[in-house]
mmCIF file of C-alpha atoms in Angstrom:
data_model
loop_
_atom_site.group_PDB
_atom_site.id
_atom_site.type_symbol
_atom_site.label_atom_id
_atom_site.label_comp_id
_atom_site.label_asym_id
_atom_site.label_seq_id
_atom_site.Cartn_x
_atom_site.Cartn_y
_atom_site.Cartn_z
ATOM 1 C CA MET A 1 -1.880 -18.468 -3.136
ATOM 2 C CA ASP A 2 1.690 -17.573 -3.843
ATOM 3 C CA TYR A 3 2.802 -13.341 -4.904
ATOM 4 C CA LYS A 4 5.439 -11.438 -6.057
ATOM 5 C CA VAL A 5 6.577 -8.981 -3.879
ATOM 6 C CA TYR A 6 8.099 -5.756 -5.312
ATOM 7 C CA ASP A 7 9.575 -2.313 -3.318
ATOM 8 C CA LEU A 8 9.388 0.507 -5.340
ATOM 9 C CA SER A 9 11.437 3.637 -4.006
ATOM 10 C CA VAL A 10 9.577 6.425 -4.946
ATOM 11 C CA ALA A 11 9.710 10.359 -3.990
ATOM 12 C CA ARG A 12 7.596 10.667 -0.502
ATOM 13 C CA GLN A 13 5.151 13.085 -2.660
ATOM 14 C CA GLY A 14 4.926 11.117 -5.507
ATOM 15 C CA ALA A 15 3.722 8.114 -3.883
ATOM 16 C CA ASP A 16 0.143 8.326 -3.485
ATOM 17 C CA LEU A 17 0.067 9.038 -7.389
ATOM 18 C CA VAL A 18 2.230 6.050 -8.179
ATOM 19 C CA CYS A 19 -0.234 4.075 -5.874
ATOM 20 C CA ALA A 20 -3.763 6.101 -7.682
ATOM 21 C CA ASN A 21 -1.889 4.652 -11.357
ATOM 22 C CA LEU A 22 -0.847 0.938 -10.105
ATOM 23 C CA TYR A 23 -4.414 0.469 -9.940
ATOM 24 C CA ASP A 24 -4.883 0.766 -13.200
ATOM 25 C CA PHE A 25 -3.215 -3.047 -13.723
ATOM 26 C CA PRO A 26 -3.748 -6.041 -12.560
ATOM 27 C CA ILE A 27 -2.023 -6.021 -8.750
ATOM 28 C CA GLN A 28 -3.223 -8.168 -5.791
ATOM 29 C CA GLY A 29 -2.771 -4.887 -3.473
ATOM 30 C CA VAL A 30 -0.303 -1.645 -2.568
ATOM 31 C CA GLU A 31 0.589 -0.309 0.485
ATOM 32 C CA ILE A 32 3.168 2.815 0.838
ATOM 33 C CA VAL A 33 6.473 1.682 3.577
ATOM 34 C CA ASP A 34 7.673 5.083 5.267
ATOM 35 C CA PRO A 35 10.335 3.643 7.359
ATOM 36 C CA PHE A 36 11.910 7.136 7.703
ATOM 37 C CA ILE A 37 8.915 9.126 8.828
ATOM 38 C CA THR A 38 9.624 10.366 12.439
ATOM 39 C CA ASP A 39 6.693 10.414 15.041
ATOM 40 C CA GLU A 40 6.998 13.916 14.971
ATOM 41 C CA GLU A 41 6.738 14.286 11.346
ATOM 42 C CA LYS A 42 3.764 11.849 11.785
ATOM 43 C CA ALA A 43 2.095 13.783 14.512
ATOM 44 C CA ALA A 44 2.861 17.066 12.486
ATOM 45 C CA MET A 45 0.546 15.450 9.120
ATOM 46 C CA PHE A 46 -2.082 15.560 11.048
ATOM 47 C CA VAL A 47 -2.554 18.712 12.431
ATOM 48 C CA ASP A 48 -4.547 21.579 11.566
ATOM 49 C CA ASP A 49 -2.650 23.000 8.885
ATOM 50 C CA MET A 50 -1.289 19.686 7.340
ATOM 51 C CA ALA A 51 2.136 21.375 7.457
ATOM 52 C CA ILE A 52 4.325 18.408 5.889
ATOM 53 C CA ASP A 53 6.057 20.920 2.860
ATOM 54 C CA ASN A 54 8.803 20.973 6.267
ATOM 55 C CA ILE A 55 9.315 17.346 5.872
ATOM 56 C CA GLU A 56 12.263 16.036 3.867
ATOM 57 C CA ASN A 57 11.510 15.166 0.446
ATOM 58 C CA SER A 58 12.656 11.325 1.261
ATOM 59 C CA GLU A 59 11.835 8.778 -0.437
ATOM 60 C CA VAL A 60 9.397 6.030 0.644
ATOM 61 C CA THR A 61 8.579 2.486 -1.007
ATOM 62 C CA VAL A 62 5.403 1.785 -2.438
ATOM 63 C CA ARG A 63 4.719 -2.023 -2.497
ATOM 64 C CA PHE A 64 2.557 -3.673 -4.573
ATOM 65 C CA TYR A 65 1.965 -7.488 -5.180
ATOM 66 C CA LEU A 66 1.244 -9.768 -8.602
ATOM 67 C CA SER A 67 0.082 -12.963 -8.632
ATOM 68 C CA TYR A 68 2.251 -15.792 -10.522
ATOM 69 C CA GLU A 69 -0.997 -16.500 -11.679
ATOM 70 C CA ASP A 70 -1.212 -13.952 -14.001
ATOM 71 C CA ASP A 71 1.822 -12.544 -16.574
ATOM 72 C CA ILE A 72 3.741 -10.649 -14.153
ATOM 73 C CA GLU A 73 6.615 -10.201 -16.211
ATOM 74 C CA THR A 74 4.320 -8.441 -19.019
ATOM 75 C CA ILE A 75 2.407 -6.595 -16.534
ATOM 76 C CA PHE A 76 5.725 -5.271 -14.517
ATOM 77 C CA GLY A 77 7.135 -3.839 -17.586
ATOM 78 C CA GLU A 78 3.905 -2.401 -18.100
ATOM 79 C CA ILE A 79 4.020 -0.715 -14.769
ATOM 80 C CA MET A 80 7.928 0.550 -15.579
ATOM 81 C CA LEU A 81 6.512 2.201 -18.744
ATOM 82 C CA MET A 82 3.547 4.311 -16.692
ATOM 83 C CA LEU A 83 6.089 5.650 -14.047
ATOM 84 C CA LYS A 84 8.874 6.369 -16.893
ATOM 85 C CA ASN A 85 5.465 8.606 -18.607
ATOM 86 C CA LEU A 86 4.649 10.074 -15.331
ATOM 87 C CA SER A 87 8.177 10.952 -14.200
ATOM 88 C CA GLN A 88 8.213 13.340 -17.351
ATOM 89 C CA SER A 89 5.505 15.917 -15.500
ATOM 90 C CA MET A 90 6.491 14.857 -11.884
ATOM 91 C CA THR A 91 9.608 13.924 -10.050
ATOM 92 C CA LEU A 92 8.755 10.533 -8.590
ATOM 93 C CA GLY A 93 12.353 9.693 -7.449
ATOM 94 C CA SER A 94 15.142 7.300 -7.980
ATOM 95 C CA LEU A 95 12.158 4.157 -8.875
ATOM 96 C CA GLU A 96 14.500 1.809 -7.737
ATOM 97 C CA VAL A 97 12.777 -1.753 -7.818
ATOM 98 C CA THR A 98 13.353 -4.794 -4.873
ATOM 99 C CA THR A 99 11.360 -8.057 -5.301
ATOM 100 C CA ASP A 100 10.565 -10.332 -2.623
ATOM 101 C CA GLU A 101 8.082 -13.429 -2.657
ATOM 102 C CA SER A 102 5.251 -14.210 -0.457
ATOM 103 C CA LYS A 103 2.799 -16.719 0.649
ATOM 104 C CA ASP A 104 1.169 -14.568 3.681
ATOM 105 C CA GLU A 105 -2.566 -13.737 2.916
ATOM 106 C CA ASP A 106 -2.426 -10.865 5.484
ATOM 107 C CA TRP A 107 -0.398 -8.449 3.560
ATOM 108 C CA ALA A 108 -3.916 -7.771 2.346
ATOM 109 C CA HIS A 109 -4.772 -6.339 5.476
ATOM 110 C CA ASN A 110 -1.088 -4.462 6.605
ATOM 111 C CA TRP A 111 -1.478 -1.005 5.184
ATOM 112 C CA LYS A 112 -4.144 0.023 7.278
ATOM 113 C CA LYS A 113 -1.363 0.093 10.530
ATOM 114 C CA PHE A 114 -0.220 3.132 8.449
ATOM 115 C CA TYR A 115 -3.423 4.745 8.400
ATOM 116 C CA GLU A 116 -4.749 6.546 11.199
ATOM 117 C CA PRO A 117 -7.120 8.830 12.903
ATOM 118 C CA PHE A 118 -6.526 12.662 11.669
ATOM 119 C CA MET A 119 -7.875 15.775 12.136
ATOM 120 C CA ILE A 120 -8.870 18.820 8.657
ATOM 121 C CA GLY A 121 -9.343 21.699 10.197
ATOM 122 C CA HIS A 122 -11.152 21.790 13.720
ATOM 123 C CA ARG A 123 -14.133 20.008 13.445
ATOM 124 C CA ILE A 124 -14.014 17.207 11.364
ATOM 125 C CA LEU A 125 -12.421 13.993 12.005
ATOM 126 C CA VAL A 126 -11.394 11.297 9.625
ATOM 127 C CA ARG A 127 -10.902 7.825 10.922
ATOM 128 C CA PRO A 128 -10.236 4.476 9.870
ATOM 129 C CA VAL A 129 -13.936 2.709 9.882
ATOM 130 C CA TRP A 130 -11.635 -0.196 12.543
ATOM 131 C CA GLU A 131 -11.065 2.788 14.440
ATOM 132 C CA GLU A 132 -12.891 4.214 17.517
ATOM 133 C CA THR A 133 -11.393 7.551 18.034
ATOM 134 C CA THR A 134 -13.357 10.360 19.126
ATOM 135 C CA SER A 135 -11.001 12.870 19.567
ATOM 136 C CA ILE A 136 -7.510 13.911 18.702
ATOM 137 C CA GLY A 137 -5.777 15.307 21.658
ATOM 138 C CA ASP A 138 -7.557 17.861 23.360
ATOM 139 C CA ILE A 139 -10.069 18.218 20.175
ATOM 140 C CA ILE A 140 -13.661 17.046 20.212
ATOM 141 C CA PRO A 141 -14.920 16.984 16.555
ATOM 142 C CA GLU A 142 -18.328 18.642 15.615
ATOM 143 C CA ILE A 143 -17.803 15.880 12.682
ATOM 144 C CA ILE A 144 -16.960 11.850 11.937
ATOM 145 C CA ILE A 145 -16.305 10.508 8.771
ATOM 146 C CA ASP A 146 -15.437 6.602 8.835
ATOM 147 C CA ILE A 147 -13.698 5.521 5.642
ATOM 148 C CA ASP A 148 -12.073 2.187 4.305
ATOM 149 C CA PRO A 149 -10.320 3.327 1.127
ATOM 150 C CA GLY A 150 -9.771 -0.437 -0.032
ATOM 151 C CA MET A 151 -8.927 -0.015 -3.583
ATOM 152 C CA ALA A 152 -10.226 3.265 -4.197
ATOM 153 C CA PHE A 153 -7.975 6.384 -3.778
ATOM 154 C CA GLY A 154 -8.896 8.613 -1.158
ATOM 155 C CA SER A 155 -8.201 7.754 2.771
ATOM 156 C CA GLY A 156 -8.037 11.727 3.113
ATOM 157 C CA THR A 157 -4.319 11.490 3.699
ATOM 158 C CA HIS A 158 -3.293 12.469 0.938
ATOM 159 C CA GLU A 159 -2.411 16.734 0.608
ATOM 160 C CA THR A 160 -5.284 16.744 -2.089
ATOM 161 C CA THR A 161 -8.592 14.933 -0.633
ATOM 162 C CA PHE A 162 -7.041 17.411 1.778
ATOM 163 C CA MET A 163 -7.377 20.344 0.135
ATOM 164 C CA CYS A 164 -11.107 19.522 -1.596
ATOM 165 C CA VAL A 165 -12.413 18.264 1.874
ATOM 166 C CA SER A 166 -11.086 21.820 3.708
ATOM 167 C CA ALA A 167 -12.748 23.869 0.528
ATOM 168 C CA LEU A 168 -16.373 22.108 1.229
ATOM 169 C CA ASP A 169 -15.690 23.283 4.951
ATOM 170 C CA LYS A 170 -15.235 26.494 4.028
ATOM 171 C CA TYR A 171 -18.176 26.696 1.299
ATOM 172 C CA LEU A 172 -20.806 24.652 1.557
ATOM 173 C CA THR A 173 -23.701 26.383 3.462
ATOM 174 C CA GLY A 174 -26.452 24.041 3.291
ATOM 175 C CA GLY A 175 -28.957 22.474 1.170
ATOM 176 C CA GLU A 176 -27.101 22.646 -2.076
ATOM 177 C CA VAL A 177 -26.690 19.413 -4.941
ATOM 178 C CA LEU A 178 -23.248 18.133 -5.002
ATOM 179 C CA VAL A 179 -21.486 16.157 -7.850
ATOM 180 C CA ASP A 180 -18.120 14.130 -7.119
ATOM 181 C CA VAL A 181 -16.581 13.205 -10.393
ATOM 182 C CA GLY A 182 -13.901 10.481 -9.955
ATOM 183 C CA CYS A 183 -15.510 9.108 -6.057
ATOM 184 C CA GLY A 184 -12.703 6.986 -5.443
ATOM 185 C CA SER A 185 -13.518 6.230 -1.628
ATOM 186 C CA GLY A 186 -16.774 8.591 -2.026
ATOM 187 C CA ILE A 187 -14.799 10.529 0.903
ATOM 188 C CA LEU A 188 -15.940 13.927 -0.832
ATOM 189 C CA GLY A 189 -19.321 13.220 -0.867
ATOM 190 C CA ILE A 190 -19.438 11.510 2.626
ATOM 191 C CA ALA A 191 -18.030 15.135 3.758
ATOM 192 C CA GLY A 192 -20.270 16.786 1.872
ATOM 193 C CA ALA A 193 -23.752 14.964 3.486
ATOM 194 C CA LYS A 194 -22.327 15.208 6.653
ATOM 195 C CA LEU A 195 -21.574 18.915 5.797
ATOM 196 C CA GLY A 196 -25.129 19.999 4.995
ATOM 197 C CA ILE A 197 -25.617 19.260 1.341
ATOM 198 C CA ASP A 198 -29.376 17.944 0.188
ATOM 199 C CA LYS A 199 -28.026 15.136 -2.485
ATOM 200 C CA GLY A 200 -24.443 14.137 -3.595
ATOM 201 C CA ILE A 201 -23.963 12.167 -6.878
ATOM 202 C CA LEU A 202 -20.647 10.274 -6.585
ATOM 203 C CA ILE A 203 -19.387 9.027 -10.202
ATOM 204 C CA ASP A 204 -16.249 7.144 -11.083
ATOM 205 C CA LEU A 205 -15.700 4.663 -13.688
ATOM 206 C CA ASP A 206 -13.894 2.303 -11.784
ATOM 207 C CA GLN A 207 -16.671 -0.656 -10.576
ATOM 208 C CA SER A 208 -14.451 -1.284 -7.602
ATOM 209 C CA ALA A 209 -14.248 1.836 -6.491
ATOM 210 C CA CYS A 210 -17.887 2.556 -6.612
ATOM 211 C CA ALA A 211 -18.585 -0.592 -4.936
ATOM 212 C CA ILE A 212 -16.238 0.523 -1.993
ATOM 213 C CA ALA A 213 -17.641 4.194 -2.249
ATOM 214 C CA ARG A 214 -21.160 2.616 -1.397
ATOM 215 C CA GLU A 215 -19.700 1.033 1.690
ATOM 216 C CA ASN A 216 -18.448 3.869 2.731
ATOM 217 C CA VAL A 217 -22.232 5.322 2.362
ATOM 218 C CA ALA A 218 -23.527 3.090 4.038
ATOM 219 C CA THR A 219 -20.753 3.294 7.400
ATOM 220 C CA ASN A 220 -21.559 6.748 7.568
ATOM 221 C CA GLN A 221 -25.498 6.161 7.332
ATOM 222 C CA VAL A 222 -25.766 8.779 4.901
ATOM 223 C CA SER A 223 -27.518 6.785 2.073
ATOM 224 C CA ASP A 224 -30.438 8.905 1.848
ATOM 225 C CA LYS A 225 -28.381 11.493 0.761
ATOM 226 C CA LEU A 226 -25.759 9.717 -1.564
ATOM 227 C CA GLU A 227 -26.089 7.695 -4.908
ATOM 228 C CA VAL A 228 -22.984 6.224 -6.194
ATOM 229 C CA VAL A 229 -22.839 5.540 -10.000
ATOM 230 C CA HIS A 230 -20.743 3.622 -12.435
ATOM 231 C CA GLY A 231 -19.909 6.199 -15.489
ATOM 232 C CA ASN A 232 -19.152 9.121 -16.570
ATOM 233 C CA LEU A 233 -20.421 12.986 -15.648
ATOM 234 C CA VAL A 234 -22.733 13.473 -19.211
ATOM 235 C CA ASP A 235 -24.583 10.378 -18.495
ATOM 236 C CA TYR A 236 -26.401 10.364 -15.088
ATOM 237 C CA ILE A 237 -26.372 14.412 -14.699
ATOM 238 C CA GLU A 238 -29.357 16.215 -16.225
ATOM 239 C CA GLU A 239 -30.313 18.758 -14.122
ATOM 240 C CA LYS A 240 -28.208 21.782 -12.940
ATOM 241 C CA VAL A 241 -26.361 21.431 -9.445
ATOM 242 C CA ASP A 242 -24.463 24.008 -6.989
ATOM 243 C CA VAL A 243 -21.174 22.286 -6.651
ATOM 244 C CA VAL A 244 -19.197 20.144 -8.380
ATOM 245 C CA VAL A 245 -15.943 18.380 -7.366
ATOM 246 C CA ALA A 246 -13.137 16.704 -8.547
ATOM 247 C CA ASN A 247 -10.330 15.223 -7.096
ATOM 248 C CA ILE A 248 -8.558 13.494 -10.162
ATOM 249 C CA PHE A 249 -5.728 14.485 -12.362
ATOM 250 C CA ALA A 250 -4.700 17.942 -14.217
ATOM 251 C CA GLU A 251 -5.359 16.768 -17.821
ATOM 252 C CA VAL A 252 -8.876 14.907 -16.988
ATOM 253 C CA ILE A 253 -10.050 18.147 -15.132
ATOM 254 C CA VAL A 254 -8.945 20.298 -18.327
ATOM 255 C CA GLY A 255 -11.116 17.496 -20.045
ATOM 256 C CA VAL A 256 -14.379 17.719 -18.198
ATOM 257 C CA THR A 257 -14.257 21.328 -17.290
ATOM 258 C CA PRO A 258 -16.664 22.123 -20.439
ATOM 259 C CA ASP A 259 -19.179 18.998 -19.125
ATOM 260 C CA VAL A 260 -18.845 20.648 -15.784
ATOM 261 C CA SER A 261 -19.390 24.198 -17.033
ATOM 262 C CA GLU A 262 -22.778 23.234 -18.413
ATOM 263 C CA ILE A 263 -24.104 21.606 -15.397
ATOM 264 C CA VAL A 264 -23.275 23.871 -13.010
ATOM 265 C CA LYS A 265 -25.606 26.458 -11.923
ATOM 266 C CA LYS A 266 -24.713 30.409 -12.192
ATOM 267 C CA ASP A 267 -22.373 30.951 -9.189
ATOM 268 C CA GLY A 268 -22.149 27.319 -8.467
ATOM 269 C CA LEU A 269 -18.735 26.018 -7.221
ATOM 270 C CA PHE A 270 -16.217 24.004 -9.056
ATOM 271 C CA ILE A 271 -13.800 22.729 -6.633
ATOM 272 C CA THR A 272 -11.039 20.804 -8.587
ATOM 273 C CA SER A 273 -7.467 18.835 -7.156
ATOM 274 C CA GLY A 274 -5.042 16.377 -8.025
ATOM 275 C CA ILE A 275 -3.302 19.212 -10.156
ATOM 276 C CA ILE A 276 0.346 19.753 -9.564
ATOM 277 C CA VAL A 277 2.070 22.615 -9.350
ATOM 278 C CA GLU A 278 3.345 22.702 -12.673
ATOM 279 C CA LYS A 279 -0.327 22.501 -13.859
ATOM 280 C CA GLU A 280 -1.800 25.429 -11.670
ATOM 281 C CA ASP A 281 -1.914 27.323 -15.188
ATOM 282 C CA MET A 282 -2.943 24.926 -17.555
ATOM 283 C CA VAL A 283 -6.305 24.313 -15.492
ATOM 284 C CA LYS A 284 -6.713 27.574 -14.282
ATOM 285 C CA GLU A 285 -6.941 29.026 -18.193
ATOM 286 C CA ALA A 286 -9.712 25.994 -19.103
ATOM 287 C CA LEU A 287 -11.686 27.124 -15.750
ATOM 288 C CA SER A 288 -11.114 30.874 -17.250
ATOM 289 C CA ALA A 289 -12.135 29.582 -21.159
ATOM 290 C CA ASN A 290 -15.456 27.870 -19.534
ATOM 291 C CA GLY A 291 -16.802 30.830 -17.599
ATOM 292 C CA PHE A 292 -15.013 29.832 -14.364
ATOM 293 C CA GLN A 293 -14.227 32.681 -11.883
ATOM 294 C CA VAL A 294 -11.407 31.617 -9.225
ATOM 295 C CA LEU A 295 -11.992 32.172 -5.914
ATOM 296 C CA GLU A 296 -9.101 30.517 -4.127
ATOM 297 C CA VAL A 297 -5.391 28.691 -4.660
ATOM 298 C CA LEU A 298 -4.842 26.094 -2.462
ATOM 299 C CA LYS A 299 -1.182 24.348 -1.682
ATOM 300 C CA LYS A 300 0.402 21.805 -0.190
ATOM 301 C CA GLY A 301 3.002 19.381 -1.018
ATOM 302 C CA GLY A 302 3.657 20.198 -4.730
ATOM 303 C CA TRP A 303 -0.018 19.891 -5.033
ATOM 304 C CA VAL A 304 -2.781 22.092 -5.937
ATOM 305 C CA ALA A 305 -6.645 22.592 -5.108
ATOM 306 C CA ILE A 306 -8.749 25.511 -6.991
ATOM 307 C CA VAL A 307 -11.832 26.543 -5.800
ATOM 308 C CA SER A 308 -13.650 28.205 -8.961
ATOM 309 C CA ARG A 309 -17.445 30.160 -9.505
ATOM 310 C CA LYS A 310 -19.523 29.962 -12.425
ATOM 311 C CA SER A 311 -19.589 33.648 -13.372
#
């Protein structure tokens, strides 16, 4: 099969969000190519505090592929319209595009060389399934999470996922029932299972994300604790739960907060991220209006995570 390759210049902090939105189109693959990152910057990205705020906000290349079997001109036009709309709420950089041709189907695996093992805090190691790393430097983790993100959002390297896992590590005490709204690769539910929850329900509207999440759940041997379902929150949750986590977009968080309020126990937790700093107050207002008290706000690289409790 022949492909047209598009290289899109994007501000570093917006690259993951652009990739997540590209999955809504019939692309044949996507990867982030970052030729500007130095070894020192790369090391900084994988330490305890994810100190990437000091990395220069340069542009990276988001590379995606369209098949000539599809109407690539129409699809590309729709993608550019999406980017224009997205740029209204955050800085995406120049969005300059160059194109090339490809007959090499190995591109589907090229992105793997950019995904390396890293620590979240001092006890959780996240590693790609094709790696056998058991430590980072002199740090030997208590918990190892193996992830193949595939075509789903949630490798763990993005600031929002990192902050959500950090919050779970801090606030879970064991024995909880957890719901992940928009589970992507399943990494948050898997983290919860390895941190001691009794049960987790991972929900996503994307069938392919659900398939990838199920594979990751099986790989991490936590199928006895986690169920992956295709659908939305209100269709599947009938019992009161202890924790809901949602690493999605601010507008979606605002929209689901009333439903989350109905299913979370009194004193239960709602951990949210996928929020750009400009929309922090909007999410806080929705939380407050639905009976949640903000406990902690985490910020990294222009993104926000909010931990709140049902009062």
